[in-house]
Amino acid sequence: MSAAVPVPAPPQVDPAAAREMAREAAAWCALHGLVVGDRADPRSATVPGVGLVHAPFSLLPAHLPESVWRQACELAPIFNKLVDRVSLDGKFLQDSLSKTRQVDDFTSRLLEIHRKMVEINKEENIRLGLHRSDYMLDLETNSLLQIELNTISTSFPGLGSLVSNLHRTLINQYGHLLSLEPKRVPGNVASSKFAEALARAWAEFNVDSAVVMMIVQPEERNMYDQYWLTNHLKESYGITTIRKTLSQVEAEGQVLPEGTLLVDGKKVAVVYYRAGYTPNDYPSEAEWSARLLIEQSCAVKCPSISYHLVGTKKIQQELAKPNVLERFLENKEEIAKLRKCFAGLWSLDDEEIVKTAIEKPELFVLKPQREGGGNNIYGLDLRETLTRLQKEGGDALAAYILMQRIFPKASPAYLVRGGICHEGLVISELGIYGAYLRNKDKVVINDQSGYLMRTKVSSSDEGGVAAGFAVLDSLYLTDK
Ligand code: ADP
Ligand code: MG
């Protein structure tokens, strides 16, 4: 790799000092609610307050040039606007996903709900998006490239905010050993900004007795990340949040003739999905009925079915085609900024690229239309899968997209998991949260809303924290 290395290596801490810091840090996590349910305790995913363990974290923040950080922050409001614009073009969504639906039952079910909403001309006056755009800094080109844009159930606004505080605390305490300055860790407002956006959507809905309904999985070890938002909503805005699974909504929910969503006798102002993004969340028809019921109501949906579809990997690939952004945005500078962060993305009806990917699989990632980690295909598996799908013929290839593989710089770091400090070569993925709220013609919020840094050992292909691949991290801004 020939290009200049932009990110300086983090300072080395000797292993004994690192272990001591890790103990302090783990205690800090327990004291400040930087916790998740412990896999070892079967009740930890269903009973709050039982079986807690500190969230996995990186001992020190990941280094990132300040200019890259600014570039990523600037993109957030543009992506927010883009999602809103694309969501309004029902035909674009249906056409772009038409081949995918034939081979992917999950996408097909989502599109069916979307089609029904288009058919009845369903209006969504209050539109709330809580997104996260994820990036890696490609070492060879020194460019910030987007991994994906999440429009549903973006996780870790609660816990991610705390990691910045943890790192500042550690640097305050040990900074003299490390030559690090706490002020170079940017404050992280994700938790309060997401709560504020939910609260303002609730206020636009304008029914004092109404609640926010969080759609959750029946078992959720990441519940404290969610409870942080619930807590902000109550303490700062006096708003009550109820937690329901999709099957509970099916059993307890109804839509009144004028559109009000009632669940368990309560009026719902805002439906905030922290489930519903994977086929596993729809084990029976009951869950699909609940999703449809919510969509038909006048409650604010975060996200609506169309916002959800805009976040699919197929739409990401379609938006990267020449002249497609221009259909949705008029400002040329904004278009150029977005395009600059697009990695190579291809659909598999491009025979040339399929051939190249079979020859050099290490340069690509093969992605199905799934969220939540653990689904991508790399290396020899990628070659085998493409070869097999090609032989099978038909439309099977349409279930996937191909993406240029991004190679960030690997640096030494300490990762702490279950109270144990491991040293490793790691790479990081930067997520920038964005909040968007519009009521008819009035854009109430369009902001960058904090960040999430996730770090994983460089030998791991996947990236999810909940899925067990990565740890939570924060940022240390450098001059270069
Ligand atoms: P998911 O919806 O499962 O989160 P992603 O597209 O974010 O899907 O991929 C999961 C993980 O795989 C990412 O967090 C990242 O670590 C890795 N990854 C995805 N795309 C690329 C890529 N183009 N180059 C390198 N790593 C990638
Ligand atoms: Mg992802």
Coordinates of C-alpha atoms and ligand atoms in Angstrom, one line a residue:
M1 CA 0.0 0.0 0.0
S2 CA 1.7 3.2 -1.2
A3 CA -0.4 6.1 0.1
A4 CA 0.6 8.1 3.2
V5 CA -0.6 6.7 6.5
P6 CA -3.0 9.4 7.9
V7 CA -3.7 8.1 11.4
P8 CA -0.9 8.1 13.9
A9 CA -0.6 5.0 16.1
P10 CA -2.1 5.3 19.5
P11 CA 0.3 5.5 22.4
Q12 CA 1.5 2.2 23.8
V13 CA 0.5 1.4 27.3
D14 CA 2.3 -1.4 29.0
P15 CA 0.2 -4.4 29.8
A16 CA 0.3 -4.1 33.6
A17 CA -0.9 -0.4 33.4
A18 CA -3.6 -1.4 30.9
R19 CA -4.9 -4.1 33.2
E20 CA -5.1 -1.6 36.0
M21 CA -6.9 1.0 33.8
A22 CA -9.3 -1.7 32.6
R23 CA -10.4 -2.5 36.2
E24 CA -11.0 1.1 36.9
A25 CA -12.9 1.5 33.6
A26 CA -15.1 -1.6 34.2
A27 CA -16.0 -0.2 37.7
W28 CA -16.9 3.1 36.0
C29 CA -19.2 1.3 33.5
A30 CA -21.1 -0.4 36.4
L31 CA -21.4 3.0 38.2
H32 CA -22.6 4.9 35.1
G33 CA -24.9 2.4 33.3
L34 CA -22.6 1.4 30.5
V35 CA -23.9 -2.1 30.8
V36 CA -25.6 -4.9 28.8
G37 CA -27.2 -8.2 29.8
D38 CA -24.8 -11.0 30.5
R39 CA -25.1 -14.0 28.1
A40 CA -24.2 -16.2 31.0
D41 CA -27.4 -15.4 32.8
P42 CA -30.5 -16.6 31.0
R43 CA -32.8 -14.0 32.7
S44 CA -30.6 -11.1 31.6
A45 CA -32.4 -10.6 28.3
T46 CA -35.9 -10.4 29.8
V47 CA -35.7 -9.2 33.4
P48 CA -34.3 -5.6 33.9
G49 CA -31.6 -5.3 36.5
V50 CA -30.6 -8.9 36.5
G51 CA -27.4 -10.4 35.2
L52 CA -25.5 -7.2 34.1
V53 CA -22.0 -7.0 32.7
H54 CA -20.1 -3.9 31.5
A55 CA -20.5 -3.4 27.7
P56 CA -17.4 -4.4 25.8
F57 CA -15.2 -1.4 25.2
S58 CA -11.9 -0.2 23.9
L59 CA -9.6 1.0 26.7
L60 CA -8.6 4.2 24.8
P61 CA -10.3 6.1 22.0
A62 CA -9.6 5.5 18.4
H63 CA -7.5 8.1 16.6
L64 CA -9.1 10.0 13.7
P65 CA -8.0 13.1 11.8
E66 CA -10.3 16.0 12.7
S67 CA -10.8 16.9 9.0
V68 CA -12.3 13.4 8.5
W69 CA -14.5 13.8 11.5
R70 CA -15.8 17.1 10.2
Q71 CA -16.4 15.6 6.7
A72 CA -18.5 12.8 8.3
C73 CA -20.5 15.2 10.4
E74 CA -21.3 17.4 7.4
L75 CA -22.8 14.5 5.6
A76 CA -25.4 13.7 8.2
P77 CA -28.0 16.4 7.4
I78 CA -27.6 15.7 3.7
F79 CA -28.2 12.0 4.2
N80 CA -31.2 12.9 6.4
K81 CA -32.7 15.0 3.6
L82 CA -31.9 12.3 1.0
V83 CA -33.8 9.6 3.0
D84 CA -36.8 11.8 3.2
R85 CA -36.8 12.7 -0.5
V86 CA -36.3 9.1 -1.7
S87 CA -39.0 7.9 0.7
L88 CA -41.5 10.1 -1.2
D89 CA -40.8 8.3 -4.5
G90 CA -42.8 5.1 -4.0
K91 CA -42.2 4.0 -7.6
F92 CA -38.4 4.3 -7.3
L93 CA -38.5 2.1 -4.2
Q94 CA -40.8 -0.5 -5.8
D95 CA -38.9 -0.6 -9.1
S96 CA -35.5 -0.7 -7.5
L97 CA -36.5 -3.6 -5.3
S98 CA -38.6 -5.5 -7.8
K99 CA -36.0 -8.2 -8.6
T100 CA -35.0 -8.5 -5.0
R101 CA -38.6 -9.2 -3.9
Q102 CA -38.8 -12.2 -6.2
V103 CA -36.0 -14.0 -4.4
D104 CA -36.1 -12.4 -0.9
D105 CA -39.3 -13.1 1.1
F106 CA -38.5 -10.6 3.8
T107 CA -38.0 -7.7 1.4
S108 CA -41.1 -8.9 -0.4
R109 CA -43.3 -8.6 2.7
L110 CA -42.0 -5.1 3.5
L111 CA -42.7 -4.1 -0.1
E112 CA -46.2 -5.5 0.2
I113 CA -47.0 -3.2 3.2
H114 CA -45.4 -0.3 1.3
R115 CA -47.6 -1.1 -1.8
K116 CA -50.7 -1.1 0.3
M117 CA -49.8 2.3 1.8
V118 CA -49.2 3.8 -1.7
E119 CA -52.5 2.3 -2.9
I120 CA -54.5 4.0 -0.2
N121 CA -52.5 7.2 -0.7
K122 CA -51.4 7.1 3.0
E123 CA -50.0 10.5 4.1
E124 CA -47.3 10.7 6.7
N125 CA -47.3 14.4 7.7
I126 CA -45.0 14.0 10.7
R127 CA -41.8 12.2 9.5
L128 CA -39.2 11.2 12.0
G129 CA -35.9 9.6 11.0
L130 CA -33.2 8.5 13.5
H131 CA -30.5 7.3 11.3
R132 CA -26.8 6.3 11.5
S133 CA -24.4 6.4 8.6
D134 CA -21.4 4.1 9.0
Y135 CA -18.0 4.7 7.5
M136 CA -14.5 3.4 7.4
L137 CA -11.4 5.4 6.5
D138 CA -9.8 3.6 3.5
L139 CA -6.0 3.4 4.1
E140 CA -4.8 3.3 0.5
T141 CA -6.9 6.3 -0.8
N142 CA -7.2 8.0 2.6
S143 CA -10.9 8.5 1.9
L144 CA -13.9 8.2 4.2
L145 CA -16.1 5.6 2.6
Q146 CA -19.7 4.7 3.6
I147 CA -20.3 1.2 4.8
E148 CA -24.1 1.5 5.0
L149 CA -26.9 3.8 6.1
N150 CA -29.1 2.5 8.8
T151 CA -32.7 3.9 8.9
I152 CA -34.3 1.4 11.4
S153 CA -33.4 0.5 14.9
T154 CA -30.0 2.2 14.9
S155 CA -28.4 1.0 18.1
F156 CA -26.1 2.4 20.8
P157 CA -27.2 6.1 21.0
G158 CA -27.5 5.5 24.7
L159 CA -24.3 3.5 25.5
G160 CA -22.2 5.1 22.8
S161 CA -22.6 8.5 24.5
L162 CA -21.2 7.1 27.7
V163 CA -18.0 5.7 26.2
S164 CA -16.8 9.3 25.4
N165 CA -17.3 10.1 29.1
L166 CA -15.5 7.0 30.1
H167 CA -12.5 7.8 27.9
R168 CA -12.3 11.4 29.0
T169 CA -12.3 10.2 32.6
L170 CA -9.5 7.7 32.0
I171 CA -7.5 10.3 30.1
N172 CA -8.0 12.8 33.0
Q173 CA -6.7 10.2 35.4
Y174 CA -3.9 8.6 33.3
G175 CA -3.3 11.2 30.5
H176 CA 0.1 12.2 31.9
L177 CA 1.2 8.6 31.2
L178 CA -0.3 8.6 27.7
S179 CA 0.3 12.2 26.5
L180 CA -3.4 12.5 25.6
E181 CA -5.7 15.5 26.2
P182 CA -9.3 14.9 27.2
K183 CA -10.6 17.8 25.1
R184 CA -9.7 15.9 22.0
V185 CA -12.4 13.4 22.7
P186 CA -15.5 15.1 21.2
G187 CA -18.6 15.1 23.5
N188 CA -21.2 12.7 22.3
V189 CA -24.8 13.9 22.4
A190 CA -26.5 10.9 20.7
S191 CA -28.5 9.9 23.7
S192 CA -30.0 13.3 24.5
K193 CA -30.4 14.3 20.8
F194 CA -32.3 11.1 19.9
A195 CA -34.5 11.6 23.0
E196 CA -35.1 15.2 22.0
A197 CA -36.1 14.2 18.5
L198 CA -38.6 11.6 19.8
A199 CA -39.9 14.2 22.3
R200 CA -40.4 16.9 19.5
A201 CA -42.2 14.3 17.3
W202 CA -44.4 13.6 20.3
A203 CA -45.0 17.4 20.7
E204 CA -45.9 17.8 17.0
F205 CA -48.4 14.9 17.4
N206 CA -49.9 17.1 20.1
V207 CA -51.9 14.7 22.3
D208 CA -50.9 15.2 25.9
S209 CA -52.0 11.8 27.1
A210 CA -50.2 9.9 24.4
V211 CA -47.1 7.7 24.9
V212 CA -44.1 6.8 22.9
M213 CA -44.1 3.0 22.1
M214 CA -40.8 1.3 21.7
I215 CA -41.1 -1.9 19.6
V216 CA -38.7 -4.4 21.2
Q217 CA -37.6 -8.0 20.7
P218 CA -39.0 -10.4 23.3
E219 CA -35.4 -11.0 24.5
E220 CA -33.0 -8.1 24.5
R221 CA -29.6 -8.0 26.1
N222 CA -29.0 -4.5 24.9
M223 CA -32.0 -3.1 26.8
Y224 CA -30.0 -0.6 28.8
D225 CA -29.1 1.3 25.6
Q226 CA -32.8 1.6 25.1
Y227 CA -33.7 2.5 28.7
W228 CA -31.3 5.4 28.4
L229 CA -33.7 7.0 25.9
T230 CA -36.7 6.1 28.0
N231 CA -35.1 7.7 30.9
H232 CA -34.3 11.0 29.0
L233 CA -37.8 11.1 27.7
K234 CA -39.3 10.9 31.2
E235 CA -36.8 13.1 33.0
S236 CA -36.4 15.9 30.5
Y237 CA -39.8 15.9 28.8
G238 CA -42.2 14.0 31.2
I239 CA -43.1 11.6 28.4
T240 CA -44.0 8.0 29.1
T241 CA -42.5 5.2 27.0
I242 CA -44.2 1.8 26.8
R243 CA -42.2 -1.3 25.6
K244 CA -44.1 -3.8 23.4
T245 CA -43.2 -6.7 21.1
L246 CA -44.8 -6.9 17.7
S247 CA -46.8 -9.9 18.9
Q248 CA -48.1 -7.8 21.9
V249 CA -49.1 -5.0 19.5
E250 CA -51.1 -7.6 17.5
A251 CA -52.8 -8.8 20.6
E252 CA -53.4 -5.5 22.4
G253 CA -53.6 -3.0 19.5
Q254 CA -56.3 -1.4 17.4
V255 CA -56.6 1.5 15.1
L256 CA -59.7 3.7 15.6
P257 CA -61.6 4.9 12.6
E258 CA -59.9 8.4 12.6
G259 CA -56.5 6.7 12.7
T260 CA -55.5 6.8 16.4
L261 CA -53.3 3.8 17.4
L262 CA -54.4 2.4 20.8
V263 CA -52.3 -0.2 22.5
D264 CA -53.2 -1.7 25.8
G265 CA -55.7 1.2 26.1
K266 CA -53.1 3.9 25.5
K267 CA -52.9 6.4 22.7
V268 CA -49.6 6.1 20.8
A269 CA -48.0 9.3 19.5
V270 CA -44.7 7.8 18.3
V271 CA -43.7 4.2 17.4
Y272 CA -40.0 3.8 17.8
Y273 CA -38.7 0.5 16.3
R274 CA -35.8 -1.2 18.1
A275 CA -37.0 -4.5 16.5
G276 CA -38.6 -5.4 13.2
Y277 CA -35.4 -5.1 11.0
T278 CA -34.8 -8.8 10.6
P279 CA -36.9 -11.8 9.5
N280 CA -36.3 -13.3 13.0
D281 CA -38.6 -10.5 14.4
Y282 CA -41.5 -11.9 12.3
P283 CA -41.8 -15.6 13.4
S284 CA -45.5 -15.7 12.6
E285 CA -48.2 -13.8 10.7
A286 CA -49.1 -12.0 14.0
E287 CA -45.9 -9.8 13.8
W288 CA -46.7 -8.9 10.2
S289 CA -50.2 -7.9 11.1
A290 CA -48.8 -5.7 13.8
R291 CA -46.4 -4.0 11.4
L292 CA -49.3 -3.3 9.0
L293 CA -51.6 -2.1 11.8
I294 CA -49.0 0.4 12.9
E295 CA -48.4 1.6 9.4
Q296 CA -52.1 2.2 8.8
S297 CA -52.4 4.3 11.9
C298 CA -51.7 8.0 12.2
A299 CA -49.0 7.5 14.8
V300 CA -45.5 8.9 13.9
K301 CA -43.4 5.9 12.8
C302 CA -39.7 5.9 13.3
P303 CA -39.2 4.6 10.7
S304 CA -42.2 4.5 8.4
I305 CA -42.1 1.6 5.9
S306 CA -40.7 3.8 3.2
Y307 CA -37.9 5.1 5.4
H308 CA -37.1 1.5 6.3
L309 CA -36.9 0.5 2.6
V310 CA -34.6 3.5 1.8
G311 CA -32.1 2.0 4.2
T312 CA -31.9 -1.3 2.4
K313 CA -28.6 -2.3 0.8
K314 CA -30.2 -2.5 -2.6
I315 CA -31.3 1.1 -2.4
Q316 CA -27.8 2.1 -1.3
Q317 CA -26.4 0.5 -4.5
E318 CA -29.1 2.1 -6.7
L319 CA -28.4 5.5 -5.3
A320 CA -24.7 5.1 -6.1
K321 CA -25.5 4.7 -9.8
P322 CA -24.7 7.7 -12.1
N323 CA -27.4 10.4 -12.2
V324 CA -29.6 8.9 -9.5
L325 CA -28.8 11.3 -6.7
E326 CA -29.7 14.1 -9.0
R327 CA -33.3 12.8 -9.1
F328 CA -33.6 13.6 -5.4
L329 CA -31.3 16.5 -4.6
E330 CA -30.8 19.8 -6.4
N331 CA -27.7 21.2 -4.6
K332 CA -24.6 20.1 -6.7
E333 CA -22.2 20.6 -3.8
E334 CA -24.3 18.3 -1.6
I335 CA -24.4 15.7 -4.3
A336 CA -20.7 15.9 -4.7
K337 CA -20.1 15.4 -1.0
L338 CA -22.3 12.3 -0.9
R339 CA -20.8 10.8 -4.0
K340 CA -17.3 11.3 -2.6
C341 CA -18.1 8.9 0.3
F342 CA -19.7 6.2 -1.9
A343 CA -17.6 3.0 -2.2
G344 CA -17.8 0.8 -5.3
L345 CA -21.3 -0.8 -5.3
W346 CA -22.7 -3.1 -8.0
S347 CA -25.8 -5.2 -8.6
L348 CA -25.1 -8.7 -9.8
D349 CA -26.6 -8.4 -13.2
D350 CA -23.2 -6.8 -14.1
E351 CA -21.4 -9.9 -15.5
E352 CA -18.0 -8.2 -15.7
I353 CA -18.0 -7.4 -12.0
V354 CA -19.2 -10.8 -11.0
K355 CA -16.3 -12.3 -13.1
T356 CA -13.8 -9.9 -11.4
A357 CA -15.1 -10.8 -7.9
I358 CA -14.8 -14.5 -8.6
E359 CA -11.2 -13.9 -9.7
K360 CA -10.3 -11.6 -6.8
P361 CA -12.8 -12.2 -4.0
E362 CA -10.5 -10.5 -1.4
L363 CA -11.3 -7.1 -2.9
F364 CA -15.1 -7.4 -2.4
V365 CA -17.9 -8.0 0.1
L366 CA -21.1 -9.8 -1.0
K367 CA -24.1 -8.6 0.9
P368 CA -27.7 -10.0 1.2
Q369 CA -30.6 -7.7 2.0
R370 CA -30.2 -8.2 5.8
E371 CA -29.4 -6.0 8.8
G372 CA -27.9 -6.7 12.2
G373 CA -24.5 -8.3 11.5
G374 CA -23.2 -11.7 10.6
N375 CA -24.7 -11.9 7.1
N376 CA -22.0 -10.7 4.7
I377 CA -19.9 -13.1 2.6
Y378 CA -16.1 -12.7 2.2
G379 CA -13.1 -14.3 0.5
L380 CA -13.4 -17.9 -0.6
D381 CA -17.0 -18.2 0.5
L382 CA -17.7 -15.2 -1.7
R383 CA -16.1 -17.0 -4.7
E384 CA -18.0 -20.2 -4.0
T385 CA -21.4 -18.4 -3.5
L386 CA -21.1 -16.4 -6.7
T387 CA -20.0 -19.4 -8.7
R388 CA -22.9 -21.5 -7.4
L389 CA -25.5 -18.8 -7.9
Q390 CA -24.3 -18.2 -11.4
K391 CA -24.6 -21.9 -12.2
E392 CA -28.1 -22.1 -10.7
G393 CA -29.1 -19.3 -13.0
G394 CA -32.4 -17.5 -12.6
D395 CA -32.8 -14.5 -10.4
A396 CA -31.0 -15.8 -7.3
L397 CA -28.2 -13.3 -7.7
A398 CA -30.7 -10.5 -7.2
A399 CA -30.8 -11.2 -3.5
Y400 CA -27.3 -9.7 -3.1
I401 CA -25.2 -6.7 -3.9
L402 CA -21.5 -6.5 -4.3
M403 CA -19.4 -3.9 -2.6
Q404 CA -15.8 -2.8 -2.8
R405 CA -13.9 -4.0 0.3
I406 CA -12.6 -1.2 2.4
F407 CA -9.3 -1.7 4.2
P408 CA -8.8 0.7 7.1
K409 CA -5.5 1.0 8.9
A410 CA -4.9 -1.5 11.7
S411 CA -3.5 -0.2 15.0
P412 CA -2.6 -1.9 18.3
A413 CA -5.2 -1.4 21.1
Y414 CA -6.6 -2.9 24.2
L415 CA -10.2 -4.3 24.1
V416 CA -12.0 -5.1 27.3
R417 CA -14.7 -7.8 27.4
G418 CA -16.1 -9.5 30.5
G419 CA -13.5 -7.8 32.7
I420 CA -10.6 -9.2 30.7
C421 CA -8.3 -6.9 28.8
H422 CA -7.0 -8.2 25.4
E423 CA -4.4 -6.7 23.2
G424 CA -4.9 -6.8 19.5
L425 CA -4.5 -5.2 16.1
V426 CA -7.8 -3.4 15.5
I427 CA -9.7 -1.4 12.9
S428 CA -12.6 1.0 13.6
E429 CA -15.9 2.0 12.0
L430 CA -17.3 5.4 12.6
G431 CA -21.1 5.9 12.8
I432 CA -22.6 9.4 12.6
Y433 CA -26.2 9.6 14.0
G434 CA -28.6 11.9 12.2
A435 CA -32.0 13.1 13.4
Y436 CA -34.7 14.4 11.0
L437 CA -38.2 15.6 11.8
R438 CA -40.6 17.2 9.4
N439 CA -44.2 18.2 9.9
K440 CA -45.7 18.9 6.5
D441 CA -43.6 21.7 5.0
K442 CA -41.9 22.6 8.3
V443 CA -38.5 20.9 8.9
V444 CA -38.3 20.9 12.7
I445 CA -34.9 19.1 13.0
N446 CA -32.2 18.2 10.5
D447 CA -29.1 17.6 12.6
Q448 CA -26.0 15.5 13.1
S449 CA -26.7 13.9 16.4
G450 CA -23.6 12.4 18.0
Y451 CA -21.5 9.4 17.0
L452 CA -20.7 5.8 17.5
M453 CA -17.2 4.4 17.2
R454 CA -17.0 0.6 17.0
T455 CA -13.7 -1.2 17.0
K456 CA -12.9 -4.8 16.2
V457 CA -9.8 -7.0 15.7
S458 CA -8.7 -6.5 12.2
S459 CA -8.9 -10.3 11.4
S460 CA -12.7 -10.2 11.9
D461 CA -14.9 -9.6 8.9
E462 CA -18.1 -8.6 10.6
G463 CA -18.7 -5.6 12.8
G464 CA -21.7 -5.7 15.2
V465 CA -21.2 -5.1 18.9
A466 CA -24.4 -6.9 19.9
A467 CA -23.5 -9.7 17.5
G468 CA -20.2 -10.1 19.5
F469 CA -17.7 -8.9 16.9
A470 CA -16.9 -5.4 17.9
V471 CA -16.5 -3.3 21.1
L472 CA -17.8 0.2 21.8
D473 CA -15.3 3.0 21.4
S474 CA -15.0 6.8 21.1
L475 CA -12.8 9.2 19.1
Y476 CA -9.6 11.0 19.7
L477 CA -9.2 13.8 17.2
T478 CA -5.8 14.3 15.7
D479 CA -4.4 17.1 13.5
K480 CA -3.6 14.9 10.6
Ligands
ADP1 P1 -25.2 -4.9 8.8 O1 -26.5 -4.4 8.3 O2 -25.2 -6.4 9.1 O3 -24.6 -4.1 9.9 P2 -23.0 -3.9 7.2 O4 -23.1 -3.5 5.8 O5 -22.8 -2.8 8.2 O6 -24.2 -4.8 7.5 O7 -21.8 -4.9 7.4 C1 -21.5 -5.5 8.6 C2 -20.0 -5.3 8.9 O8 -19.2 -5.8 7.9 C3 -19.6 -3.8 9.0 O9 -19.8 -3.3 10.3 C4 -18.1 -3.8 8.6 O10 -17.3 -4.2 9.8 C5 -18.1 -5.0 7.6 N1 -18.2 -4.4 6.2 C6 -19.3 -4.2 5.6 N2 -19.0 -3.7 4.3 C7 -17.7 -3.6 4.2 C8 -16.8 -3.2 3.2 N3 -17.2 -2.7 2.1 N4 -15.5 -3.3 3.5 C9 -15.0 -3.7 4.6 N5 -15.8 -4.1 5.6 C10 -17.1 -4.1 5.5
MG2 MG -23.8 -2.2 9.8

